[in-house]
mmCIF file of C-alpha atoms in Angstrom:
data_model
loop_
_atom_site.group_PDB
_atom_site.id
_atom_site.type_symbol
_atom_site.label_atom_id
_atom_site.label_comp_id
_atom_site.label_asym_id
_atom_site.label_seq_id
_atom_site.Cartn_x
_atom_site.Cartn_y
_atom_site.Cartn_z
ATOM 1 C CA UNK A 278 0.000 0.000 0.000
ATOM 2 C CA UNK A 279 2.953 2.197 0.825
ATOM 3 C CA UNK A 280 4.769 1.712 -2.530
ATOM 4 C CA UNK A 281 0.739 2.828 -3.965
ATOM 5 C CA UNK A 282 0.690 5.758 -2.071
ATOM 6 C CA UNK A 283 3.984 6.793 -3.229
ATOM 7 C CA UNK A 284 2.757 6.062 -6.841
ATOM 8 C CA UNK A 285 -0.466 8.050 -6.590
ATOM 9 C CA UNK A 286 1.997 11.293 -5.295
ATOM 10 C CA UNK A 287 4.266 10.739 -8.185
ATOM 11 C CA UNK A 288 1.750 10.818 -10.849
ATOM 12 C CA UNK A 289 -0.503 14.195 -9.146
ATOM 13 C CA UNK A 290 3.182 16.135 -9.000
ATOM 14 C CA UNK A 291 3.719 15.049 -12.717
ATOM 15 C CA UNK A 292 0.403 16.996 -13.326
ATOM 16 C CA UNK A 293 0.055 19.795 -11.249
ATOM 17 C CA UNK A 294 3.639 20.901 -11.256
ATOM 18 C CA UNK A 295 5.232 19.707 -14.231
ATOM 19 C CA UNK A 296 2.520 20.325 -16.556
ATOM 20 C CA UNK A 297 4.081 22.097 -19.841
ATOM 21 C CA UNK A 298 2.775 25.320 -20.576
ATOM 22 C CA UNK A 299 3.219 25.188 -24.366
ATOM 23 C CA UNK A 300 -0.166 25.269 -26.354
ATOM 24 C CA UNK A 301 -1.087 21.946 -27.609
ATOM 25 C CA UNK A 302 -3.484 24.128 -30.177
ATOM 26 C CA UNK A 303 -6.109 21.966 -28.859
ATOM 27 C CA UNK A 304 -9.373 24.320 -30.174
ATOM 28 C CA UNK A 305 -11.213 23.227 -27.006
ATOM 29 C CA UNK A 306 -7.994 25.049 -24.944
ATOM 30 C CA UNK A 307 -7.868 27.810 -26.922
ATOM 31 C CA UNK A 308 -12.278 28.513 -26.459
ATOM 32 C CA UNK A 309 -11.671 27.707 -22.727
ATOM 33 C CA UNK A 310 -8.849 30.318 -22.049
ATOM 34 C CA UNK A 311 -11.322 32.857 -23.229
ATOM 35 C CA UNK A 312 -14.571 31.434 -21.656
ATOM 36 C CA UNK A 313 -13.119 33.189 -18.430
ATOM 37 C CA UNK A 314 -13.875 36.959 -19.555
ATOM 38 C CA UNK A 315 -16.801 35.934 -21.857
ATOM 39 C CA UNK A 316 -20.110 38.004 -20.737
ATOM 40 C CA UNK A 317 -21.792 34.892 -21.371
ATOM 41 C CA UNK A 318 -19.854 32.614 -19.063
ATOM 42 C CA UNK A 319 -22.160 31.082 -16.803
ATOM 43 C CA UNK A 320 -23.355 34.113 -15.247
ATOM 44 C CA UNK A 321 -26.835 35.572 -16.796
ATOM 45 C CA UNK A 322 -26.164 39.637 -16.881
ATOM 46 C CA UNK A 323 -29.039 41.945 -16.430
ATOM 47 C CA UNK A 324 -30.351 43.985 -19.188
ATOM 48 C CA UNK A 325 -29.799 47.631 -19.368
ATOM 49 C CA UNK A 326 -32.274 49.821 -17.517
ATOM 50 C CA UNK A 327 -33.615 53.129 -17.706
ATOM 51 C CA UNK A 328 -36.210 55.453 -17.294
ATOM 52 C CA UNK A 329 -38.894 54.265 -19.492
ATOM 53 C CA UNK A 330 -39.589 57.065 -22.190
ATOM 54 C CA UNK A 331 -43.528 56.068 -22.652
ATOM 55 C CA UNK A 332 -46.009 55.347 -19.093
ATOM 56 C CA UNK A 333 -48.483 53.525 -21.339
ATOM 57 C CA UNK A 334 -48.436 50.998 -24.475
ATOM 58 C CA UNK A 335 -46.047 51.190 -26.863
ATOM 59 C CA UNK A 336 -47.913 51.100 -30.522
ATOM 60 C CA UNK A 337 -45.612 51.450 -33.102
ATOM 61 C CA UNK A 338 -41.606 51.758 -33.511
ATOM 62 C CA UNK A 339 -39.527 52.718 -36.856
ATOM 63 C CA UNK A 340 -36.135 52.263 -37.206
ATOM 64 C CA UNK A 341 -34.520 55.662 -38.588
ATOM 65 C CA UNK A 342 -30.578 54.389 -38.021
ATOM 66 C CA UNK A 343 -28.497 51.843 -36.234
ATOM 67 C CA UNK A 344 -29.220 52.639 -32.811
ATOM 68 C CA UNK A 345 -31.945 55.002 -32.995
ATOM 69 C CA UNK A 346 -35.428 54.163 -32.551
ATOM 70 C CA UNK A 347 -38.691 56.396 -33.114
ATOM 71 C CA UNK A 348 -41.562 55.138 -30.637
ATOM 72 C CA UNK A 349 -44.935 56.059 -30.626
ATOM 73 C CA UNK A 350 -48.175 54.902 -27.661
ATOM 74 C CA UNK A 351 -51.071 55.369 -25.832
ATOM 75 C CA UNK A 352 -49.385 58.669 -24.025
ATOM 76 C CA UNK A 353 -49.625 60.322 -27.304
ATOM 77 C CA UNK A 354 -45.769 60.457 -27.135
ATOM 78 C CA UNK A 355 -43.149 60.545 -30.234
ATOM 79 C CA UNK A 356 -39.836 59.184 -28.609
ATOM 80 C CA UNK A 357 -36.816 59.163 -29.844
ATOM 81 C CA UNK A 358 -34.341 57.077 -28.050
ATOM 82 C CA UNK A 359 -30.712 55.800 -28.538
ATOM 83 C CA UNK A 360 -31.165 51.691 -28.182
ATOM 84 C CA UNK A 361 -27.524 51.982 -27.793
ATOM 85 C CA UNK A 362 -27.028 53.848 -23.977
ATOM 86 C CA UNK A 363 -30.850 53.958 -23.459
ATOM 87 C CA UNK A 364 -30.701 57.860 -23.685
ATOM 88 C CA UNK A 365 -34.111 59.463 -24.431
ATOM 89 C CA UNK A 366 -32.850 62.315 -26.739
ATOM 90 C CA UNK A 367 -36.342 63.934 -27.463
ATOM 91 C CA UNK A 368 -40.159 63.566 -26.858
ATOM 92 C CA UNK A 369 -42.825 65.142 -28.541
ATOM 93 C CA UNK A 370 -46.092 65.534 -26.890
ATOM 94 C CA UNK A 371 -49.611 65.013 -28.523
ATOM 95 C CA UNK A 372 -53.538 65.256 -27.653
ATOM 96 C CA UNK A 373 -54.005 61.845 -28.732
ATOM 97 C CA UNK A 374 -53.243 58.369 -28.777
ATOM 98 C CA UNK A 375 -50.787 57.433 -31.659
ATOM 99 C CA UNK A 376 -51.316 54.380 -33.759
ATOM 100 C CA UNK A 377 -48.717 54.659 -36.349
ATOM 101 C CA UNK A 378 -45.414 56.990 -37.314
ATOM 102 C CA UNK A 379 -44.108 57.532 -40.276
ATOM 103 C CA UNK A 380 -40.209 58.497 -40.809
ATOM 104 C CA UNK A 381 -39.090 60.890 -43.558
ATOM 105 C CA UNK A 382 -35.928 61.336 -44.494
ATOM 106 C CA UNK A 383 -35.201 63.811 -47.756
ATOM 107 C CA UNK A 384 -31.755 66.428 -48.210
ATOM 108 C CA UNK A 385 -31.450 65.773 -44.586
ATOM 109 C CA UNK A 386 -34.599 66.627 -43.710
ATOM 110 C CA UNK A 387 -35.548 64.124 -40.786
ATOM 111 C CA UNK A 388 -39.135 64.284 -40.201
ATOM 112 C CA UNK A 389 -41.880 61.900 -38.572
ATOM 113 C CA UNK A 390 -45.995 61.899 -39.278
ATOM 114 C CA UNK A 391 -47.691 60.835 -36.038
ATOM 115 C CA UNK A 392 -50.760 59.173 -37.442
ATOM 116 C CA UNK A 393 -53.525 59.600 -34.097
ATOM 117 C CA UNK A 394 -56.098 57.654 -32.843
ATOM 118 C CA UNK A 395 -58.917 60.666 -33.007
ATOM 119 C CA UNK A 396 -58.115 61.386 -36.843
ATOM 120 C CA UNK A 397 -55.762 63.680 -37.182
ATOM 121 C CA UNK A 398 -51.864 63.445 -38.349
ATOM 122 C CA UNK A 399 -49.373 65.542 -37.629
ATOM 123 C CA UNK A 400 -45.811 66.193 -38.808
ATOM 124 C CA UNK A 401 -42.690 67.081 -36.916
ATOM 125 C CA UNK A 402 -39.126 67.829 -37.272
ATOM 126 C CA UNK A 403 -36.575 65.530 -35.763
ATOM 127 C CA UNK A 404 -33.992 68.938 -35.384
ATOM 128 C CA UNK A 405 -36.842 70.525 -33.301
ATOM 129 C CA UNK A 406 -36.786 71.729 -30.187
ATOM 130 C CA UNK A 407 -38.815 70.662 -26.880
ATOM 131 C CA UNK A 408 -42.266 73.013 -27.046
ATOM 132 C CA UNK A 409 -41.696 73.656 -30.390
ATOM 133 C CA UNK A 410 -45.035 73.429 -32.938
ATOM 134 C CA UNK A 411 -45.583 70.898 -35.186
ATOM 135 C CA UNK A 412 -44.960 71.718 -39.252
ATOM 136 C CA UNK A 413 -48.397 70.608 -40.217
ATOM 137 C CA UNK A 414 -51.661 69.249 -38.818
ATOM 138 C CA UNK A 415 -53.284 67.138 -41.561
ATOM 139 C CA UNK A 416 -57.545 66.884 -40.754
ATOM 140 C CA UNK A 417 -59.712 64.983 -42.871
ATOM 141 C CA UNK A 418 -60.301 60.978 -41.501
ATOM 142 C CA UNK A 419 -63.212 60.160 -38.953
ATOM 143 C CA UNK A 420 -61.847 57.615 -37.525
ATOM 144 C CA UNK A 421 -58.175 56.931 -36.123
ATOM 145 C CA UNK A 422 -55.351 56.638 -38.527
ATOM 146 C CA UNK A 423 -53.884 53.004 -38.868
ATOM 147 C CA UNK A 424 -51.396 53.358 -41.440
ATOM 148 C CA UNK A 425 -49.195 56.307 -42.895
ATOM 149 C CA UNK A 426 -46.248 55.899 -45.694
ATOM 150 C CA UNK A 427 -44.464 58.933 -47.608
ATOM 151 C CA UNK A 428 -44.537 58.621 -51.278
ATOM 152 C CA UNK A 429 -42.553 61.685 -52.161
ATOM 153 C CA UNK A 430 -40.577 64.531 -50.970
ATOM 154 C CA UNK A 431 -44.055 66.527 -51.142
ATOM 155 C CA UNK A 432 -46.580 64.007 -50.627
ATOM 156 C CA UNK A 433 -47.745 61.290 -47.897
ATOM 157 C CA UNK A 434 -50.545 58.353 -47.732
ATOM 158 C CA UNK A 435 -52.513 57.849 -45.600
ATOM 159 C CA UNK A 436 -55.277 54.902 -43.749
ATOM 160 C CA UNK A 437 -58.116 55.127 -41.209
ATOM 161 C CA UNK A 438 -60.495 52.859 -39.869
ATOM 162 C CA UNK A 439 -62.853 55.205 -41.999
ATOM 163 C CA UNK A 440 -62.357 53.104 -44.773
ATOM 164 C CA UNK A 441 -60.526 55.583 -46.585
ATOM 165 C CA UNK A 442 -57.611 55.940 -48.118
ATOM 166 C CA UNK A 443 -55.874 59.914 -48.805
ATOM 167 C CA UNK A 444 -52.904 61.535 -50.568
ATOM 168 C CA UNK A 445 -52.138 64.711 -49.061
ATOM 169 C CA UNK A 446 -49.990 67.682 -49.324
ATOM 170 C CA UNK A 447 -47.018 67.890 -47.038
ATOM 171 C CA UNK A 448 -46.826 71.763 -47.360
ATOM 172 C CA UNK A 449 -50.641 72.456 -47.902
ATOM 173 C CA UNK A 450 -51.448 70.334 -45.132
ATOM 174 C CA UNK A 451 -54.508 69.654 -47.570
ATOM 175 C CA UNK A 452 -56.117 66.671 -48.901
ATOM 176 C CA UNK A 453 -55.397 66.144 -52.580
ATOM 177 C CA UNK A 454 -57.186 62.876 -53.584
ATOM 178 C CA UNK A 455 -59.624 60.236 -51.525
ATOM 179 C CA UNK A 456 -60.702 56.898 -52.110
ATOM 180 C CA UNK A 457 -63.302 55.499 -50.172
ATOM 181 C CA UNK A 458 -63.724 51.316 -50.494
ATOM 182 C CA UNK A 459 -66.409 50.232 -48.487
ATOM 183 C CA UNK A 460 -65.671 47.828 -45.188
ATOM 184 C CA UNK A 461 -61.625 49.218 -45.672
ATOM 185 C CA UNK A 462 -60.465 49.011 -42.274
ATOM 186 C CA UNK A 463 -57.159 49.824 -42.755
ATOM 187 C CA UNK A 464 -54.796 47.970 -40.566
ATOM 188 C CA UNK A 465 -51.102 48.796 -42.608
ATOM 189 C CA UNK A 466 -49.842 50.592 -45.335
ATOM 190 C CA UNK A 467 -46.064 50.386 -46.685
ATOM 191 C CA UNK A 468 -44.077 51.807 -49.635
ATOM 192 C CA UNK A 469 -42.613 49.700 -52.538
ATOM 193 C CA UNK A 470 -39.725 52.392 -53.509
ATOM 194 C CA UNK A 471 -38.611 50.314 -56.205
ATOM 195 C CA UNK A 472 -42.081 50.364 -58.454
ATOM 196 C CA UNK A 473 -43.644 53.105 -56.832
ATOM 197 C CA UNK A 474 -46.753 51.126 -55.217
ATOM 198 C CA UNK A 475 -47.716 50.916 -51.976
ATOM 199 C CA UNK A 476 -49.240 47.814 -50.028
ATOM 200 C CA UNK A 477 -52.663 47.840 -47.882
ATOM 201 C CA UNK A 478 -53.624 45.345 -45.092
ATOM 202 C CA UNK A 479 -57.698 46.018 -43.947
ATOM 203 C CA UNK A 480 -59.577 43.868 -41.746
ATOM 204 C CA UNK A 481 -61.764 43.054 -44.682
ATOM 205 C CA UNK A 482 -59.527 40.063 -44.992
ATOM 206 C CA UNK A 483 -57.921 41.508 -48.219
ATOM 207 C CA UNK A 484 -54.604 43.205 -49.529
ATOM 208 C CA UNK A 485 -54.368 45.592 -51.455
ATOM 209 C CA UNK A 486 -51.908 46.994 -54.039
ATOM 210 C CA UNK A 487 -52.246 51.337 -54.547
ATOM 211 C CA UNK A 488 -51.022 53.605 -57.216
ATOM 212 C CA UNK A 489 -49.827 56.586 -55.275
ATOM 213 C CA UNK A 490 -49.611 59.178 -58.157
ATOM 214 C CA UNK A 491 -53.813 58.535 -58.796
ATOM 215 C CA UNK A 492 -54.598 56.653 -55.814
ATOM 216 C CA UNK A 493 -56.551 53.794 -57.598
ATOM 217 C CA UNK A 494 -55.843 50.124 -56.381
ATOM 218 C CA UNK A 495 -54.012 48.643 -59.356
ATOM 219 C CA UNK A 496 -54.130 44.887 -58.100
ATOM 220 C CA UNK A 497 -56.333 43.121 -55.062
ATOM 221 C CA UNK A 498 -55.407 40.194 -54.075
ATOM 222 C CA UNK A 499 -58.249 36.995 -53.602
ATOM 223 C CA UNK A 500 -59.845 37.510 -50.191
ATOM 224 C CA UNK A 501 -58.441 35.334 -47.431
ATOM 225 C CA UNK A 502 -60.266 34.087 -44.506
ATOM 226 C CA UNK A 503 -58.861 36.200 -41.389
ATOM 227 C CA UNK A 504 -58.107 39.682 -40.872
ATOM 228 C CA UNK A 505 -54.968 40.811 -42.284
ATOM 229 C CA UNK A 506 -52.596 42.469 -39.714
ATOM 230 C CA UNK A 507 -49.499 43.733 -40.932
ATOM 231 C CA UNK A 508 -47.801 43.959 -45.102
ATOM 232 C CA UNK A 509 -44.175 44.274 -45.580
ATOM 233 C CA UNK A 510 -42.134 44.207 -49.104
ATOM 234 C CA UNK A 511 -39.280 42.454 -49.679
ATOM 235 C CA UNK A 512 -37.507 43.525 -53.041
ATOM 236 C CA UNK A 513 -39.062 44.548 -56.388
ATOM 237 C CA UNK A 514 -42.067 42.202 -56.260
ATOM 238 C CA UNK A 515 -42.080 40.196 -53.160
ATOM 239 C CA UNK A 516 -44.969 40.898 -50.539
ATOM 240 C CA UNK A 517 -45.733 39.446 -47.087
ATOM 241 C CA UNK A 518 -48.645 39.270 -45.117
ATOM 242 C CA UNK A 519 -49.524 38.284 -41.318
ATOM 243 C CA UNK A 520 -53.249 37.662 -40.202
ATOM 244 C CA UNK A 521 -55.036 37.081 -37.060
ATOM 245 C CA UNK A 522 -56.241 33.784 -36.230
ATOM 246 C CA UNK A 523 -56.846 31.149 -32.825
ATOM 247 C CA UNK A 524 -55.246 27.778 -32.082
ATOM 248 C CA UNK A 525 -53.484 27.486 -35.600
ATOM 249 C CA UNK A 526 -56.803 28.628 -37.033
ATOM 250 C CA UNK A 527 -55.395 31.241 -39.592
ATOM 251 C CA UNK A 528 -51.923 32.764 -38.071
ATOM 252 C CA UNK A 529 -50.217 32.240 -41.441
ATOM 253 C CA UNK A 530 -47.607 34.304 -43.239
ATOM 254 C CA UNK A 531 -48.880 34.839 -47.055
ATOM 255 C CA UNK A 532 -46.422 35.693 -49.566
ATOM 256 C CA UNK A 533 -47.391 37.155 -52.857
ATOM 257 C CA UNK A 534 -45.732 37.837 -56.101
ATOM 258 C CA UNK A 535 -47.162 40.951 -57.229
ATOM 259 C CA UNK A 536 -46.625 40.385 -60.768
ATOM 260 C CA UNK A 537 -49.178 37.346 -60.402
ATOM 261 C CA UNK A 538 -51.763 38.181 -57.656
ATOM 262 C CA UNK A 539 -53.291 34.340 -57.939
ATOM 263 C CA UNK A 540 -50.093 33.139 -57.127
ATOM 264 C CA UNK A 541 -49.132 33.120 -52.864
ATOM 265 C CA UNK A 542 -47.969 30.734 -50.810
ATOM 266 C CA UNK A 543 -48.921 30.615 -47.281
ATOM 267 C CA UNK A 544 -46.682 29.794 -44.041
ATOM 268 C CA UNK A 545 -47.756 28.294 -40.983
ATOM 269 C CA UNK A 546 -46.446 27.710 -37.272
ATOM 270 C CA UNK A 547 -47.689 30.289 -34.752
ATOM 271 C CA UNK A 548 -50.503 29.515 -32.971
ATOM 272 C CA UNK A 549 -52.283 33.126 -32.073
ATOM 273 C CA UNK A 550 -52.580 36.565 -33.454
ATOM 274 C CA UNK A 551 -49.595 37.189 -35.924
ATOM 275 C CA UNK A 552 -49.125 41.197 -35.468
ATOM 276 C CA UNK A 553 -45.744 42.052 -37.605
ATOM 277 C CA UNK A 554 -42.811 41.043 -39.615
ATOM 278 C CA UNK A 555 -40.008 42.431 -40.354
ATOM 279 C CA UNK A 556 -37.175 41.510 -43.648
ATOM 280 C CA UNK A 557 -33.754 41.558 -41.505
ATOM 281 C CA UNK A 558 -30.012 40.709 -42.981
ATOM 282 C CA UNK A 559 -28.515 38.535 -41.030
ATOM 283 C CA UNK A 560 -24.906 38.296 -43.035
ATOM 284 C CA UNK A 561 -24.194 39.750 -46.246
ATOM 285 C CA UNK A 562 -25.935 37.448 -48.546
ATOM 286 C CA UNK A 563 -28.762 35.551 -46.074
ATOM 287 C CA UNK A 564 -32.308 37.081 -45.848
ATOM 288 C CA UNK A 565 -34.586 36.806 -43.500
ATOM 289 C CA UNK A 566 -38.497 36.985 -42.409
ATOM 290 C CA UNK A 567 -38.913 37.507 -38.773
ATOM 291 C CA UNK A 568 -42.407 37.423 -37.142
ATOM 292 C CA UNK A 569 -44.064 37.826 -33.823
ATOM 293 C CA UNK A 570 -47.509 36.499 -32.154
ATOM 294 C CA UNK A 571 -49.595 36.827 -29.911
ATOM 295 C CA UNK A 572 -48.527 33.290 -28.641
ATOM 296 C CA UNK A 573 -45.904 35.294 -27.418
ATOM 297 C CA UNK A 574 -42.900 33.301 -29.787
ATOM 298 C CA UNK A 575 -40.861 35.684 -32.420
ATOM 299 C CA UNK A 576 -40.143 33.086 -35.544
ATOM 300 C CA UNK A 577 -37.415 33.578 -37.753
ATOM 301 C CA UNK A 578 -37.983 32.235 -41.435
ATOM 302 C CA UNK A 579 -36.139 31.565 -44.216
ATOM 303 C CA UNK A 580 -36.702 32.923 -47.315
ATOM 304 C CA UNK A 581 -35.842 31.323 -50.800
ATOM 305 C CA UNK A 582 -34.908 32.652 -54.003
ATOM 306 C CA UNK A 583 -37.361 30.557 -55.337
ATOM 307 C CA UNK A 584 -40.370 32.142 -53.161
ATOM 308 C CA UNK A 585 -40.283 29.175 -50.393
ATOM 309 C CA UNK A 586 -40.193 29.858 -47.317
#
């Protein structure tokens, strides 16, 4: 047993003593070495906090840069805040709830239209200071305003739970055409800067595809069975679609070639209300469709060249 002992001292001196420090370029060694300063090692960090910018529901957000976030709620705040330190750099202050904002963004002009829950839209300047008046008040819907998209340097579109659709004046603050389409509640609107179009969700259960220069709907897709949510493009003639839905009942993704409104394929997974997508770039050459539900899950897709998702 003695001669065992002496064996078992040998061999633990051999390792923790006269263990060579030269790297054996073992990848595992190299990972480990660095695990020690990793944020993520082991220890769960909390998330940065500060003083919350909004004190009711947040409605809307639009991304204007890397790090800078426009935010719009139930306060009938416009917030702009740095996602980067947290810093609230400016809030604008409305009479009404806002459902939607707009960012503009011509000869370095950076602008916002606050589309409100009593009607009304109104347009600010991003250089503006605290108290300042908005540029415009736009009047003219009955009902709140559920989507806004810019078209122009002079012009803007507009959506409302009126059923109508308007082009208006940016400097007029006036209403220069309106289309009303009966049952239209419009629940989205985005621009297609590439043809010039602009896309239309409604809870109607349809989509619709606008000409902004006469406002006429140039293509309507066939009805589907839920309430479309949310419309987003993706290229020249790539559009997606969300809907409402219960239990897997409806909560599909729909993606449409415009060029062929019979043709769509529809995507399936979440299992409640799907409210928004979003195209993101992951590297330089992959694409792709994120989502988010009511089932409280965010689903990342990918898209094909081929139109599969």
């Amino acid at each position: 047993m003695e001669k065992v002992g002496k064996f078992i001292h040998y061999v633990q001196h051999k390792i923790t003593g006269n263990y060579s420090p030269i790297s054996t370029l073992d990848p595992n060694e190299y990972v480990a070495d660095r695990m020690r300063t990793s944020r993520s090692n082991g220890r769960i960090h909390k998330p940065m906090e500060v003083p919350a910018g909004h004190n009711d529901t947040i409605n809307h957000m639009s991304v204007i840069r890397s790090g800078m976030v426009l935010s719009c709620g139930k306060d009938g705040r416009v917030v702009l805040t740095n996602t980067d330190s947290g810093e609230i750099h400016q809030t604008w202050q409305t009479s009404s709830e806002i459902n939607k904002i707009g960012f503009r963004n011509f000869t370095a002009n950076h602008s916002f239209i606050a589309a409100g829950r009593n009607g009304t839209l109104t347009h600010w300047m991003l250089a503006g200071k605290v108290g300042d008046l908005p540029n415009g008040v736009y009047e003219g819907h009955t009902f709140g305003v559920t989507g806004v998209v810019t078209v122009n340097e002079r012009q803007f579109m507009s959506g409302s739970r009126d059923c109508s659709v308007r082009l208006w004046d940016l400097e007029t603050t006036q209403c220069v055409l309106n289309q009303t389409i009966n049952r239209n509640l419009v629940t989205h609107m985005t621009l297609n800067a590439c043809n010039n179009l602009v896309a239309q969700t409604s809870e109607d259960k349809s989509v619709r595809i606008w000409d902004p220069r006469c406002l006429a709907v140039v293509t309507e897709f066939p009805r589907k069975r839920h309430i479309q949510m949310y419309c987003e493009f993706e290229g020249e003639h790539r559009l997606f679609t969300c809907s409402n839905g219960f239990n897997h009942d409806g909560c599909e993704i729909t993606s449409y070639d415009i060029r062929n409104p019979r043709q769509y394929k529809e995507s399936r997974g979440h299992e409640g209300n799907v409210t928004s997508l979003a195209v993101v770039q992951l590297e330089n050459t992959k694409r792709f469709l994120v989502s988010v539900s009511a089932d409280k899950q965010i689903r990342l897709w990918k898209m094909q060249e081929d139109g599969e998702n």
